[in-house]
Tab-separated table of C-alpha atoms and ligand atoms in Angstrom:
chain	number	residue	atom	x	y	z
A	1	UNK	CA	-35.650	7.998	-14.383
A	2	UNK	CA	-35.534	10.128	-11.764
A	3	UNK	CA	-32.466	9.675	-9.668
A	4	UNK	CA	-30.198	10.316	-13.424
A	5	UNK	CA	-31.802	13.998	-13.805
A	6	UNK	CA	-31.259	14.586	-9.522
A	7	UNK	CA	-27.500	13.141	-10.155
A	8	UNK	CA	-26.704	14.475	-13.301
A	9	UNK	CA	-23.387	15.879	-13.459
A	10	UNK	CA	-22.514	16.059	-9.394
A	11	UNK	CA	-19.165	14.594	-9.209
A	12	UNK	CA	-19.662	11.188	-7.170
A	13	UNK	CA	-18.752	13.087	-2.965
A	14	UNK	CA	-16.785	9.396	-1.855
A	15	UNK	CA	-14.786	8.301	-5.476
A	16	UNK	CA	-13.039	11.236	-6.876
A	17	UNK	CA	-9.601	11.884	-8.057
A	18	UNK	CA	-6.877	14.210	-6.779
A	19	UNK	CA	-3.620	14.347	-8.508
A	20	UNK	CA	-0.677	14.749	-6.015
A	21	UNK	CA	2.034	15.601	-9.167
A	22	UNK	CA	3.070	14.067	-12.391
A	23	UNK	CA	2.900	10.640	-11.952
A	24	UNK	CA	1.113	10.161	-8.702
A	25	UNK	CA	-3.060	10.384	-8.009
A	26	UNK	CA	-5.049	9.672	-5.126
A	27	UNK	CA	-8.152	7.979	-6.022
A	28	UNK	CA	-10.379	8.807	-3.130
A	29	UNK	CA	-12.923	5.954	-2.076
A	30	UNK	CA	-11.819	3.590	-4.899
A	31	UNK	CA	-11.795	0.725	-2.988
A	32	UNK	CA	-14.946	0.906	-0.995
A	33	UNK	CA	-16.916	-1.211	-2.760
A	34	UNK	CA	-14.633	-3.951	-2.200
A	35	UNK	CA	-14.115	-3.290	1.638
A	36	UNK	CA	-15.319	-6.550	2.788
A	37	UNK	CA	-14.175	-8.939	0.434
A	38	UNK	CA	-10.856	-7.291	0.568
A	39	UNK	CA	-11.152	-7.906	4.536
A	40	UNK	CA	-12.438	-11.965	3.603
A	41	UNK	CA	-8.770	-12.513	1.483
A	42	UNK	CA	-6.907	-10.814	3.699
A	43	UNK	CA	-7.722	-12.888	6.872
A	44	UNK	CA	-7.243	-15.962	4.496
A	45	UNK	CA	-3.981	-14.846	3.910
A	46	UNK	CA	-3.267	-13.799	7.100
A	47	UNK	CA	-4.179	-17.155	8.413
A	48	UNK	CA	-1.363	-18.815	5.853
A	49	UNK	CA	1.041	-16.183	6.704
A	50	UNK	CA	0.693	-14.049	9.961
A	51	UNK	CA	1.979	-10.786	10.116
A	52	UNK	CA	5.853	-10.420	11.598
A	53	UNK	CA	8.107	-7.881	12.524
A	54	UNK	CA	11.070	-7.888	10.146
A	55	UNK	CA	14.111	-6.710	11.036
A	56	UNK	CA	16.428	-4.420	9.215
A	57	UNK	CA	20.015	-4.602	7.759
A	58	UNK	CA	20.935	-2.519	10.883
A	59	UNK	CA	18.916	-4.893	13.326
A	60	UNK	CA	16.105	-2.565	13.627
A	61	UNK	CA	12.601	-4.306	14.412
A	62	UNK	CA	10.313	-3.015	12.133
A	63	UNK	CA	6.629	-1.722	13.949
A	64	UNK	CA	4.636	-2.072	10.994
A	65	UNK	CA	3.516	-5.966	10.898
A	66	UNK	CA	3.893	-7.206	7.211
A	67	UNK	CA	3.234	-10.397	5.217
A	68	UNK	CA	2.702	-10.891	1.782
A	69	UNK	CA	0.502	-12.604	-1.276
A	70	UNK	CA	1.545	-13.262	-4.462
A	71	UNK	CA	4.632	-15.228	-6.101
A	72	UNK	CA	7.102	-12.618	-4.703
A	73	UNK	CA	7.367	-10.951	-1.175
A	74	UNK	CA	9.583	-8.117	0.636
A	75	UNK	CA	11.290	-9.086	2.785
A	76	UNK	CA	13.972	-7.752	5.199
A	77	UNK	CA	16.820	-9.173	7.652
A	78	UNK	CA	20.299	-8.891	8.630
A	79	UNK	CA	21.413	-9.589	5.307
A	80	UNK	CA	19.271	-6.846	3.263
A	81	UNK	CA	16.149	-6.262	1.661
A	82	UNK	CA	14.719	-8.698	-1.372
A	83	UNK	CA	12.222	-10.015	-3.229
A	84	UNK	CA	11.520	-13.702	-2.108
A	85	UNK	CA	9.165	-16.465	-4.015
A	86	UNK	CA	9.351	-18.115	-0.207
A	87	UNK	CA	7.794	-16.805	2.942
A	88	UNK	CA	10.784	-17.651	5.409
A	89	UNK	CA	8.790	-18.306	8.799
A	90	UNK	CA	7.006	-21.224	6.999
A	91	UNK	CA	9.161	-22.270	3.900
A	92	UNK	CA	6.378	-22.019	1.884
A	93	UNK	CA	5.499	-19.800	-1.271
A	94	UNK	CA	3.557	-16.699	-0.249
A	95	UNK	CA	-0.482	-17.235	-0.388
A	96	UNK	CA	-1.116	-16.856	-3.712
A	97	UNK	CA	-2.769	-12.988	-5.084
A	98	UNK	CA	-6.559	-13.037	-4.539
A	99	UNK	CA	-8.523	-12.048	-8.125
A	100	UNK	CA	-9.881	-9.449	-6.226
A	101	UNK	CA	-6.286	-7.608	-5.780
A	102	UNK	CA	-4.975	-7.985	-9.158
A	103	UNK	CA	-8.947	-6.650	-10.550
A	104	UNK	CA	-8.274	-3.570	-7.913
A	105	UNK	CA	-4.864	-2.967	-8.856
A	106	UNK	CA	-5.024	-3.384	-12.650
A	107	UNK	CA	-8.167	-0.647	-12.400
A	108	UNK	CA	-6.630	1.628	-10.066
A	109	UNK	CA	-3.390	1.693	-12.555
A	110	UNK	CA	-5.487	1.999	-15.079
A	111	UNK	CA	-7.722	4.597	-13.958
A	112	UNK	CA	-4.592	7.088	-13.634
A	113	UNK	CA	-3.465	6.110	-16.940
A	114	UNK	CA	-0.981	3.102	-15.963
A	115	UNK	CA	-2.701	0.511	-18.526
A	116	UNK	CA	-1.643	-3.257	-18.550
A	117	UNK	CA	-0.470	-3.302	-14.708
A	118	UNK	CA	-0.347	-7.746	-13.642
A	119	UNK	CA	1.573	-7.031	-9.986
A	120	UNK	CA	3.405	-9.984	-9.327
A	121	UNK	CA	3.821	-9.241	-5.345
A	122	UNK	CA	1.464	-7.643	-2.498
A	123	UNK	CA	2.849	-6.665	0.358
A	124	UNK	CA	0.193	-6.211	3.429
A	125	UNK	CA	1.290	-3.720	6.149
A	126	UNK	CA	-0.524	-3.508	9.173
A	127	UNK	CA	-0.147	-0.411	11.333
A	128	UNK	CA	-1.852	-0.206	14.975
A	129	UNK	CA	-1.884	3.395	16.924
A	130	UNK	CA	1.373	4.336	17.105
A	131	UNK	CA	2.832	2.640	14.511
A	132	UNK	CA	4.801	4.562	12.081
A	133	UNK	CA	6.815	4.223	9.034
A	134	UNK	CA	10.510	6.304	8.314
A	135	UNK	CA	11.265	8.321	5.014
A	136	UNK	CA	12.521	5.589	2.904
A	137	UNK	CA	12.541	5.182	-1.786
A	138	UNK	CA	10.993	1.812	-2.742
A	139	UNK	CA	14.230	0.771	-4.337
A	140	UNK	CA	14.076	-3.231	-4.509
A	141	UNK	CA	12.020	-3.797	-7.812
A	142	UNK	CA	13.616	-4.632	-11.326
A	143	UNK	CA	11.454	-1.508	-13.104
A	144	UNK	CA	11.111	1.708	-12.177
A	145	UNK	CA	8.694	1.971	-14.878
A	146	UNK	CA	6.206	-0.037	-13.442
A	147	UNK	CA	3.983	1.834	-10.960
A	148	UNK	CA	3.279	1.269	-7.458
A	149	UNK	CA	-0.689	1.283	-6.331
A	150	UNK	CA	-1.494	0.925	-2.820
A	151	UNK	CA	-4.842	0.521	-1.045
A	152	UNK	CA	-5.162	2.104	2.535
A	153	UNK	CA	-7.848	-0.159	5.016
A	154	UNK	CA	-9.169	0.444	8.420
A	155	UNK	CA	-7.700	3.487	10.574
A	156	UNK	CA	-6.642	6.550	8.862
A	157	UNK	CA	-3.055	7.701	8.814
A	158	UNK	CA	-1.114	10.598	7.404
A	159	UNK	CA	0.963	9.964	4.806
A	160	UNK	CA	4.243	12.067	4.134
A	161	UNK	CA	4.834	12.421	0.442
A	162	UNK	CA	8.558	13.890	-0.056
A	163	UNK	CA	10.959	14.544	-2.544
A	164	UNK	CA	14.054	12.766	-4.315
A	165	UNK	CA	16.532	13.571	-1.472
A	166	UNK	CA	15.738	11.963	2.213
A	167	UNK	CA	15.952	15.865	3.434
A	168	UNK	CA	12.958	17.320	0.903
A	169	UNK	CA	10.551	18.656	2.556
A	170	UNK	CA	7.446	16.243	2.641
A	171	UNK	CA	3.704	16.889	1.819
A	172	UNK	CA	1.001	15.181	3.844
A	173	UNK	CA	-1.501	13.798	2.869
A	174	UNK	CA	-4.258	12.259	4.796
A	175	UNK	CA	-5.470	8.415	3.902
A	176	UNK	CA	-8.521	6.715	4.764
A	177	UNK	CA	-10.229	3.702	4.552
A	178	UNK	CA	-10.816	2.813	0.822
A	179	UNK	CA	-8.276	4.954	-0.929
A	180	UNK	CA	-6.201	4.268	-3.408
A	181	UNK	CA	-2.735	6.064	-4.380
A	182	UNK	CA	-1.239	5.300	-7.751
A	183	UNK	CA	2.424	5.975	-8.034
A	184	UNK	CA	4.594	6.043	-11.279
A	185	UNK	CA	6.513	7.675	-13.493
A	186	UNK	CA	8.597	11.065	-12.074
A	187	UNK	CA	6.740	9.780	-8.702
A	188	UNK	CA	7.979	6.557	-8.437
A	189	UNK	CA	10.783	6.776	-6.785
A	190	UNK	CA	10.127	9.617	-4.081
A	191	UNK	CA	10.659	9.769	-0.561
A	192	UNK	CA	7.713	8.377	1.220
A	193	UNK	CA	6.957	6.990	5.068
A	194	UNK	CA	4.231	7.472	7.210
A	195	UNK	CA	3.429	9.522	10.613
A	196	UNK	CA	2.608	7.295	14.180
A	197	UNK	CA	-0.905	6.378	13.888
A	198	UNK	CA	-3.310	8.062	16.245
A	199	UNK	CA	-5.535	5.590	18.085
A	200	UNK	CA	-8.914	4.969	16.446
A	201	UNK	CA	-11.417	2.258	15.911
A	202	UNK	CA	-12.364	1.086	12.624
A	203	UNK	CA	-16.287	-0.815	12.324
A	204	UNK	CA	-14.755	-3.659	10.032
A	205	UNK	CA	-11.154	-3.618	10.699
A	206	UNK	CA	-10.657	-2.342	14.344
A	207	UNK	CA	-7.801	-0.270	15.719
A	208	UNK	CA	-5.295	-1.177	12.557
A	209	UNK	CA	-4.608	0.138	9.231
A	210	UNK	CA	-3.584	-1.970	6.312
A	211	UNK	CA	-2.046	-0.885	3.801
A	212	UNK	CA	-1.454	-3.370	0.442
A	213	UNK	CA	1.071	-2.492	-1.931
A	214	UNK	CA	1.213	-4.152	-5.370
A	215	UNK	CA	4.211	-3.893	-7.130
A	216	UNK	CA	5.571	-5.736	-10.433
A	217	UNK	CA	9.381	-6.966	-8.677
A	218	UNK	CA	10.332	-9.610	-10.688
B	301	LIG	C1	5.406	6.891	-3.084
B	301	LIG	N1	4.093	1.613	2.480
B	301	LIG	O1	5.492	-0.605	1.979
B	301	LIG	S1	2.122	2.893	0.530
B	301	LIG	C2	6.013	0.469	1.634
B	301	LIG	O2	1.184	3.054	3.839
B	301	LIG	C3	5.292	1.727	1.932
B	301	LIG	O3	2.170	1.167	4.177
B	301	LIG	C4	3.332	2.763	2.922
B	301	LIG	O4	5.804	2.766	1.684
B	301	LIG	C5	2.140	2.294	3.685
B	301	LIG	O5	7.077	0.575	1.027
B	301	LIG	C6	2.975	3.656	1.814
B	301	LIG	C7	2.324	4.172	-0.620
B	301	LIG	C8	3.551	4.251	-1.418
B	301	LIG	C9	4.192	3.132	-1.862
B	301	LIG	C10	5.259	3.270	-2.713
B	301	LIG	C11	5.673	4.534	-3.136
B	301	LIG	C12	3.957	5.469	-1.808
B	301	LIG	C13	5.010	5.636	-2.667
B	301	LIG	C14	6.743	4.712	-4.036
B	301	LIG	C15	7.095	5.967	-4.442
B	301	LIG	C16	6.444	7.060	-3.956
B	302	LIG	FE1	7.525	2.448	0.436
């Protein structure tokens, strides 16, 4: 066959791995192949549950647009942040997890060595130009053990990777459509956030990002 002697042994240009530190790997075009059937559930879910802009403790509105699939979701109000198996704009459970998130997720996880990952909550975070995201821990799930994958759609946006104190200074690192970050272990509960988006336009998703992050919370 002639295309396995041309490709033989050239790393793949669009899916390769890049470790970030112990615990935490970018996986670099792993979810391309699923780009449009990841944009099919999410509309579906979207349609269920529309993105809103939560509010927090402090009475801060939130830019990033969130909802959530799955039999948990984050969310945040005057009284704190949680876990809840009810979506409270519609008092309804959360659309249930597509197949093709938990087959994503579970591979991602196990890709960078996280075997047996079944996330039990998705949050979807939508980001238009200018939209940003402050230093903050992911601090609201019952394991630390468990890792965090998320899937960056759409727009690109830099991502600011810090340390275990708020006042660490942060790497960035840039995310595009189709990557996936896997973050556990001595990772799992660094600062993170993300820079204002700069304006762009993206063929299948237009001028947004979305970023899904499956966590095990419960
Ligand atoms: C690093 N979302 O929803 S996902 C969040 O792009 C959140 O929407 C960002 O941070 C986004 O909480 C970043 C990547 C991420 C998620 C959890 C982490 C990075 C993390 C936990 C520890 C360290
Ligand atoms: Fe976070």
């Amino acid at each position: 066959m002639i295309t396995a002697d041309l490709f033989a042994d050239v790393p793949c240009p669009v899916r390769r791995d890049e470790p970030l530190c112990e615990g935490a790997m970018v996986l670099r075009g792993f979810a391309l192949a699923d780009g449009l059937v990841l944009h099919g559930a999410i509309n579906a879910i979207v349609a269920r549950a529309p993105f809103r802009h939560l509010v927090t403790p402090g009475g801060l509105r939130m830019s990033v647009g969130m909802t959530n699939a799955g039999s948990l979701g984050w969310v945040s109000d005057r009284r704190g942040y949680r876990y809840d198996p009810i979506d409270p704009d519609s008092s309804q459970p959360w659309p249930p997890m597509p197949d093709v998130f938990l087959q994503l997720a579970g591979a991602a996880a196990t890709h960078a060595g996280f075997d047996g990952f079944v996330p039990d909550a998705c949050l979807i975070n939508r980001y238009e130009p200018g939209t940003r995201l402050t230093l903050h821990q992911d601090r609201d799930e019952g394991d630390f053990g468990q890792p965090i994958v998320s899937v960056s759609l759409g727009i690109p946006a830099m991502f600011l990777f810090g340390g275990m104190k708020r006042s660490d200074r942060a790497l960035r690192v840039p995310l595009a459509h189709g990557d996936v970050v896997v973050w556990g272990g001595p990772a799992r509960l660094r600062y993170h956030g993300v820079l204002p988006l700069k304006p762009a336009h993206h063929d299948a998703f237009g001028a947004q990002r979305i970023n899904l992050t499956f966590r095990k919370a419960g």
